[in-house]
Short mmCIF file of C-alpha atoms in Angstrom, two decimals:
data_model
loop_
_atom_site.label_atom_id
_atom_site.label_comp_id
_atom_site.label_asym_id
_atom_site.label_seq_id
_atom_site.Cartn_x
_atom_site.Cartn_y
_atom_site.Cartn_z
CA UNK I 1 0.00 0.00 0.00
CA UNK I 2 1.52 3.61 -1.31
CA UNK I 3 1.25 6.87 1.31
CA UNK I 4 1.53 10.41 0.21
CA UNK I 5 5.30 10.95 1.18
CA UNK I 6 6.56 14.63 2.23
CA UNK I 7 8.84 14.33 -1.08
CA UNK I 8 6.36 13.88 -2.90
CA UNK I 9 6.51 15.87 -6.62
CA UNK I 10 4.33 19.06 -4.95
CA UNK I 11 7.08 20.03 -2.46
CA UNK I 12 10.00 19.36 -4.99
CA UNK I 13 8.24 21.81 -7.24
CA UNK I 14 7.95 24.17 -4.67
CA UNK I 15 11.13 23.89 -2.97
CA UNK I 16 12.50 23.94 -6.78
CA UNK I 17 10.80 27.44 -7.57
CA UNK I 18 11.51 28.98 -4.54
CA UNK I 19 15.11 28.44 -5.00
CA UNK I 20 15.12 29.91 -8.49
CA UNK I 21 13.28 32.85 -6.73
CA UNK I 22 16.23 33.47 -4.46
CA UNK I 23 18.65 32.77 -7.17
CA UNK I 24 16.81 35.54 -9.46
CA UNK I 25 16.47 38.18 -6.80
CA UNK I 26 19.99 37.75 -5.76
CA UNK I 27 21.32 37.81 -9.64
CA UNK I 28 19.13 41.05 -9.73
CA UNK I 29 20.52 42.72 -6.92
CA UNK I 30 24.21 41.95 -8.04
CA UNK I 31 23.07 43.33 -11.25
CA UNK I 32 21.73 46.44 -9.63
CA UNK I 33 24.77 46.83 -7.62
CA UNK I 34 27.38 46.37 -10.74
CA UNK I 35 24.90 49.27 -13.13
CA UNK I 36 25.19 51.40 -10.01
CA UNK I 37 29.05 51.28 -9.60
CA UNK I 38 29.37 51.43 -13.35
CA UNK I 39 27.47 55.08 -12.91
CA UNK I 40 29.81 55.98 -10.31
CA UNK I 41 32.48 55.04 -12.05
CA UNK I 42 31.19 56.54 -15.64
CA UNK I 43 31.68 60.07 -13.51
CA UNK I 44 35.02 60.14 -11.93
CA UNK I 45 37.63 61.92 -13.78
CA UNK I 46 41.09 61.16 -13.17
CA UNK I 47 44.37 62.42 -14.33
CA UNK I 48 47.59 61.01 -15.89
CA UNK I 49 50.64 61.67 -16.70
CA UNK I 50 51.87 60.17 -20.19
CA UNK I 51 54.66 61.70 -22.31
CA UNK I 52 55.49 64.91 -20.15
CA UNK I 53 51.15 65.63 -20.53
CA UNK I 54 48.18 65.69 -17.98
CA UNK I 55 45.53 63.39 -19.79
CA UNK I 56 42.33 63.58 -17.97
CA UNK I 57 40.49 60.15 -18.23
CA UNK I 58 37.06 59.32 -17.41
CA UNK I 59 35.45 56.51 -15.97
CA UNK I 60 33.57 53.83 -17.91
CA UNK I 61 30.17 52.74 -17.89
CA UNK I 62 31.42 49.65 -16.01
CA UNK I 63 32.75 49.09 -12.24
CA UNK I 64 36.12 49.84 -12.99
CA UNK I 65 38.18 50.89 -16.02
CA UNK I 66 38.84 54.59 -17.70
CA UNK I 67 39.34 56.44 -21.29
CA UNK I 68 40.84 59.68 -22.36
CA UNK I 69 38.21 62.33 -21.80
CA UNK I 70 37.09 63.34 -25.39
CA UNK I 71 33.58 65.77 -24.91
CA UNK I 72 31.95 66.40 -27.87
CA UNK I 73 31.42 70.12 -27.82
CA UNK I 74 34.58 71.81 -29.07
CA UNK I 75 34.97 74.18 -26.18
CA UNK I 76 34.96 71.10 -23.62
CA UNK I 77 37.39 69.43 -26.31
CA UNK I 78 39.85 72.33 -26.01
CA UNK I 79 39.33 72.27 -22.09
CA UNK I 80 40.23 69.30 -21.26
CA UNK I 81 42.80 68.37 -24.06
CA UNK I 82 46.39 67.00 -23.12
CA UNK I 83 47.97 69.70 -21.25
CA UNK I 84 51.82 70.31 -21.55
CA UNK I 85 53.30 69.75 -18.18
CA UNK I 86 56.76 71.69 -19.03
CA UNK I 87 58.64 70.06 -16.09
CA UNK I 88 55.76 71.14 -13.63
CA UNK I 89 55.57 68.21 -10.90
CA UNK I 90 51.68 66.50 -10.66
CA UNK I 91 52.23 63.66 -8.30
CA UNK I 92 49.73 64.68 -6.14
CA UNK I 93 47.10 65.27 -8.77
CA UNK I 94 47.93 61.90 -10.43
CA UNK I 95 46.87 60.57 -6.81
CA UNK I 96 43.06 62.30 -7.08
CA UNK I 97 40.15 61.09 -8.15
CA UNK I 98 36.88 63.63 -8.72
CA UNK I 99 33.22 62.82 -8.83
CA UNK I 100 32.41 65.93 -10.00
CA UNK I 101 33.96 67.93 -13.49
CA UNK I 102 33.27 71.18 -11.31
CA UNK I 103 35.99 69.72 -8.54
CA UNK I 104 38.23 68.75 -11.93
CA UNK I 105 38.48 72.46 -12.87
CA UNK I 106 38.86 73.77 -9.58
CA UNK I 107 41.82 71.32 -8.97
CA UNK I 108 42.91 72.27 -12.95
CA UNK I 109 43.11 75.68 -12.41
CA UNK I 110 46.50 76.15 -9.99
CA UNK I 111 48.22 73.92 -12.82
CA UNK I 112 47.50 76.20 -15.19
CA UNK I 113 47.96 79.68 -13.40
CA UNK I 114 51.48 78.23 -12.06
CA UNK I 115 52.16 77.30 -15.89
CA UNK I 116 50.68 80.96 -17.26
CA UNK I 117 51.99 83.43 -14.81
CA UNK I 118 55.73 83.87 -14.89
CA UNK I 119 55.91 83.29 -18.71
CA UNK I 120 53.41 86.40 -18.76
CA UNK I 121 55.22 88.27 -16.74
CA UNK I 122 58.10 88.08 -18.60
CA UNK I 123 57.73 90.16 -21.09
CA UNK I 124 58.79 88.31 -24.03
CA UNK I 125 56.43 87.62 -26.76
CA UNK I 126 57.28 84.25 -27.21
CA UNK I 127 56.61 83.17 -23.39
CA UNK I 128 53.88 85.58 -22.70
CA UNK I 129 51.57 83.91 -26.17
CA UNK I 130 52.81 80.38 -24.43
CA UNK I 131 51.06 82.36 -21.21
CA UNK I 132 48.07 83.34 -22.85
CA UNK I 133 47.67 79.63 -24.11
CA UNK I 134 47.10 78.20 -20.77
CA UNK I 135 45.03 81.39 -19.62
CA UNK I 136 42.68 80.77 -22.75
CA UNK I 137 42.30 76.99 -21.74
CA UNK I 138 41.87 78.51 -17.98
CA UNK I 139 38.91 80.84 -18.81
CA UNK I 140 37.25 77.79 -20.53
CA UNK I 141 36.86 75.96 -17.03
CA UNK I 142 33.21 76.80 -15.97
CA UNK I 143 33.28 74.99 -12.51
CA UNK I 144 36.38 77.48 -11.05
CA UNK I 145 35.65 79.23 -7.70
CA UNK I 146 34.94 83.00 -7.42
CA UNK I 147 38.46 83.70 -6.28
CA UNK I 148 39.95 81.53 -8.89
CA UNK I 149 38.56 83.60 -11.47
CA UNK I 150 39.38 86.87 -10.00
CA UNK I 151 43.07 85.73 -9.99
CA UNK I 152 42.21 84.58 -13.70
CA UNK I 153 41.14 88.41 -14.60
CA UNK I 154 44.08 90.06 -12.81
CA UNK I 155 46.09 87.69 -15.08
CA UNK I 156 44.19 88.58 -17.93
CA UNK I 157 45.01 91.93 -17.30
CA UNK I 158 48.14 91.98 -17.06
CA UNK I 159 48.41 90.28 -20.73
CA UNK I 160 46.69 93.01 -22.25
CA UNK I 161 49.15 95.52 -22.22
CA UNK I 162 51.42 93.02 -24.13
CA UNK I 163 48.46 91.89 -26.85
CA UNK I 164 48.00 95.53 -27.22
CA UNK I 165 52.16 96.36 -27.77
CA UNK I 166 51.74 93.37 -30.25
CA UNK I 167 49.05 94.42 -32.14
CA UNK I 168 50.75 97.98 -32.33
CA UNK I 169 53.52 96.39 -33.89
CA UNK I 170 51.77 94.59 -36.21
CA UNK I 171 49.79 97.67 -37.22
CA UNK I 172 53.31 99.41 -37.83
CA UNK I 173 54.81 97.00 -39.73
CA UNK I 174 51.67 96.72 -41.76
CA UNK I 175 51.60 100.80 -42.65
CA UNK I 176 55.35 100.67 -43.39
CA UNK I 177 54.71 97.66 -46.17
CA UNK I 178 51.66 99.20 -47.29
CA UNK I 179 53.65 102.32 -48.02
CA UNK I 180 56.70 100.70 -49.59
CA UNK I 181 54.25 99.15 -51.65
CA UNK I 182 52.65 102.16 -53.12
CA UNK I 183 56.56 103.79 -53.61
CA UNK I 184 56.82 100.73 -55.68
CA UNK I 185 53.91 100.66 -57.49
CA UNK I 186 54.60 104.52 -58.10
CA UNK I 187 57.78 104.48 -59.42
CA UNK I 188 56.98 101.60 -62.26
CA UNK I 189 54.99 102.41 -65.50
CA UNK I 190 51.58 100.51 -64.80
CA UNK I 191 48.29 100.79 -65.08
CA UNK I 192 48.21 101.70 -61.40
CA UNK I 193 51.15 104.21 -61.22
CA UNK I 194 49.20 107.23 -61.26
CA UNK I 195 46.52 105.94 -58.14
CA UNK I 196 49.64 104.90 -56.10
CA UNK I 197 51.25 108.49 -56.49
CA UNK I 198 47.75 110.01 -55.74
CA UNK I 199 47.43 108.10 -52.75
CA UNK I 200 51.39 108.33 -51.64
CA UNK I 201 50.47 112.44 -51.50
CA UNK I 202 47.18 112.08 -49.94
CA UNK I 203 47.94 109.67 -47.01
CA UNK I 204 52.09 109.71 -47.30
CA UNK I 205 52.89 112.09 -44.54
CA UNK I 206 50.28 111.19 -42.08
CA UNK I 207 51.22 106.98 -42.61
CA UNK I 208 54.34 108.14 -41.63
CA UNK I 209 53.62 110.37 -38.72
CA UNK I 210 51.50 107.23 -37.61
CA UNK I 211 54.50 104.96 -38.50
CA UNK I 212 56.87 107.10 -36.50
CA UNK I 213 54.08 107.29 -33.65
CA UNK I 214 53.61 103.64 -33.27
CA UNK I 215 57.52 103.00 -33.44
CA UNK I 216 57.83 105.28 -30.54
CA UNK I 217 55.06 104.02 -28.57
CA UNK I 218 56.23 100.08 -28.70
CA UNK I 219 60.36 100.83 -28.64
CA UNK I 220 60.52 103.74 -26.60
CA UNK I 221 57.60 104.60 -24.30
CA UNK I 222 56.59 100.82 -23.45
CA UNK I 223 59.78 99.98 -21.85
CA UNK I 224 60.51 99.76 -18.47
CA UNK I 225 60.70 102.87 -16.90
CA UNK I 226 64.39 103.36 -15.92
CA UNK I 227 64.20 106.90 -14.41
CA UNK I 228 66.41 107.78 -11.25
CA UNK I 229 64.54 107.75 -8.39
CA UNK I 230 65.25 110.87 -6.20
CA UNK I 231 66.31 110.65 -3.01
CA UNK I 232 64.68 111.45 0.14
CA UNK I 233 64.84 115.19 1.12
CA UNK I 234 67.23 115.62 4.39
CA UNK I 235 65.79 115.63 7.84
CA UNK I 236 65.49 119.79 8.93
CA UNK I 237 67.09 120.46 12.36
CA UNK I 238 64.56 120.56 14.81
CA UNK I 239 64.53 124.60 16.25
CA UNK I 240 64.80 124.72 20.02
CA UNK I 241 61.96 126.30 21.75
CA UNK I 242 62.24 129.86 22.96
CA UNK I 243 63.99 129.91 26.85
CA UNK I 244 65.30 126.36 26.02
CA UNK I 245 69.30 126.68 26.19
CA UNK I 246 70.20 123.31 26.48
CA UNK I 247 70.26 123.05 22.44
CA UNK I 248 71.95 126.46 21.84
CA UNK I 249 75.42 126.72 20.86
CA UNK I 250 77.66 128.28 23.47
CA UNK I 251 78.80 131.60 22.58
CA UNK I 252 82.30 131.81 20.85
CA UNK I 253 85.32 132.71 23.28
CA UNK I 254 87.25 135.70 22.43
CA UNK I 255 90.51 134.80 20.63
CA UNK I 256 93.93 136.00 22.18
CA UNK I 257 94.20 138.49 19.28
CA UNK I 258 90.86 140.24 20.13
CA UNK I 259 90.55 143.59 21.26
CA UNK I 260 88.87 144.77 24.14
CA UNK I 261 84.83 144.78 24.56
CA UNK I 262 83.61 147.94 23.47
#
């Protein structure tokens, strides 16, 4: 005679389902946990240092793993693009990692005003356009702090005067070909000869008088100022108070050779 044992196919079918219940729940929640690390990850920037240039890498959509940061708007592009170190030490931002692209820029920002300032201050076009590089790639950080970008105007400022030598010099050199073309054109039988002389008498002397100007005003005026400085004036003796004796001079003795007293 058969009984109805607890094994039976009911409770195997049961037991069976609940099992693939716990195995599904638990395969969803490791799935949940790997998509959210793979969001953290997909927004941590970090930088790198490969051939003498700061790369800045960003996570991947996966738990662990990066890629060169390539945005796709142009501005972004030029923002974040390799950045020549030029022997500037960046062990410690190497060692950083930042959930945020605003804490990126504000950590971005020293590197670049360390690598911007003394080549603008000194004076010499070549360095101070290298400057202005890394202060262009500086005003393109949006996430900087209010006194990171006051420091990025009094830099900014400071540039100016040389853009605006430069651009005086270019204008100068510009007016002196444009009139050394028109001599030329003068002086040979064309079809233009006459219009060149016309305009030689009509703007001759003043392109000079600017050319002269603008020579002046980049060679001479724009250099350092050099002037003596005067020196302090000299203290002024004090006078002494009237009925104060202690600071008079005694009175002279008579000499030998003196006469008497009248």
């Amino acid at each position: 005679m058969t009984t109805n044992s607890p094994q039976g196919f009911g409770y195997r079918a049961r037991r069976t389902f609940t099992r693939l219940l716990v195995f599904l729940v638990i395969l969803g929640l490791g799935g949940g946990v790997v998509f959210l690390l793979g969001q953290l990850n997909s927004r941590t920037f970090t930088l790198v240092q490969e051939n003498g240039e700061l790369v800045v890498m960003k996570g991947r959509a996966l738990p662990t793993g990066a890629a060169a940061y390539r945005p796709g708007d142009p501005r972004l592009a030029d923002a974040y693009a390799p950045l020549p170190l030029e022997g500037q030490d960046v062990t410690l931002l190497s060692q950083q990692k930042f959930t945020d692209r605003d804490d990126l820029d504000r950590a971005l920002f020293p590197l670049l005003e360390t690598l911007a300032r003394p080549r603008i201050a000194s004076g010499e076009p070549p360095k101070v356009e290298r400057g202005l590089y890394y202060l262009r790639r500086a005003e393109k950080l949006s996430g900087i702090t209010e006194e990171q970008r006051r420091s990025l105007q009094s830099m900014l400022t400071d540039v100016a005067f040389y853009q605006a030598r430069q651009k005086l010099e270019d204008a100068r050199r510009l007016v002196s070909e444009g009139l050394a073309q028109l001599k030329l054109a003068s002086e040979t039988e064309n079809r233009h000869a006459r219009s060149a002389n016309q305009m030689l008498s009509t703007v001759g002397p003043a392109a000079r008088d600017l050319e002269e100007a603008l020579r002046r005003a980049v060679h001479t005026q724009s250099g350092p100022d050099n002037s003596p400085v005067a020196p302090p004036p000299a203290p002024r003796p004090s006078t002494p108070a009237s009925g104060d004796t202690s600071l008079q001079p005694f009175p002279a003795s008579p000499t030998p050779d003196a006469g008497p007293t009248p």
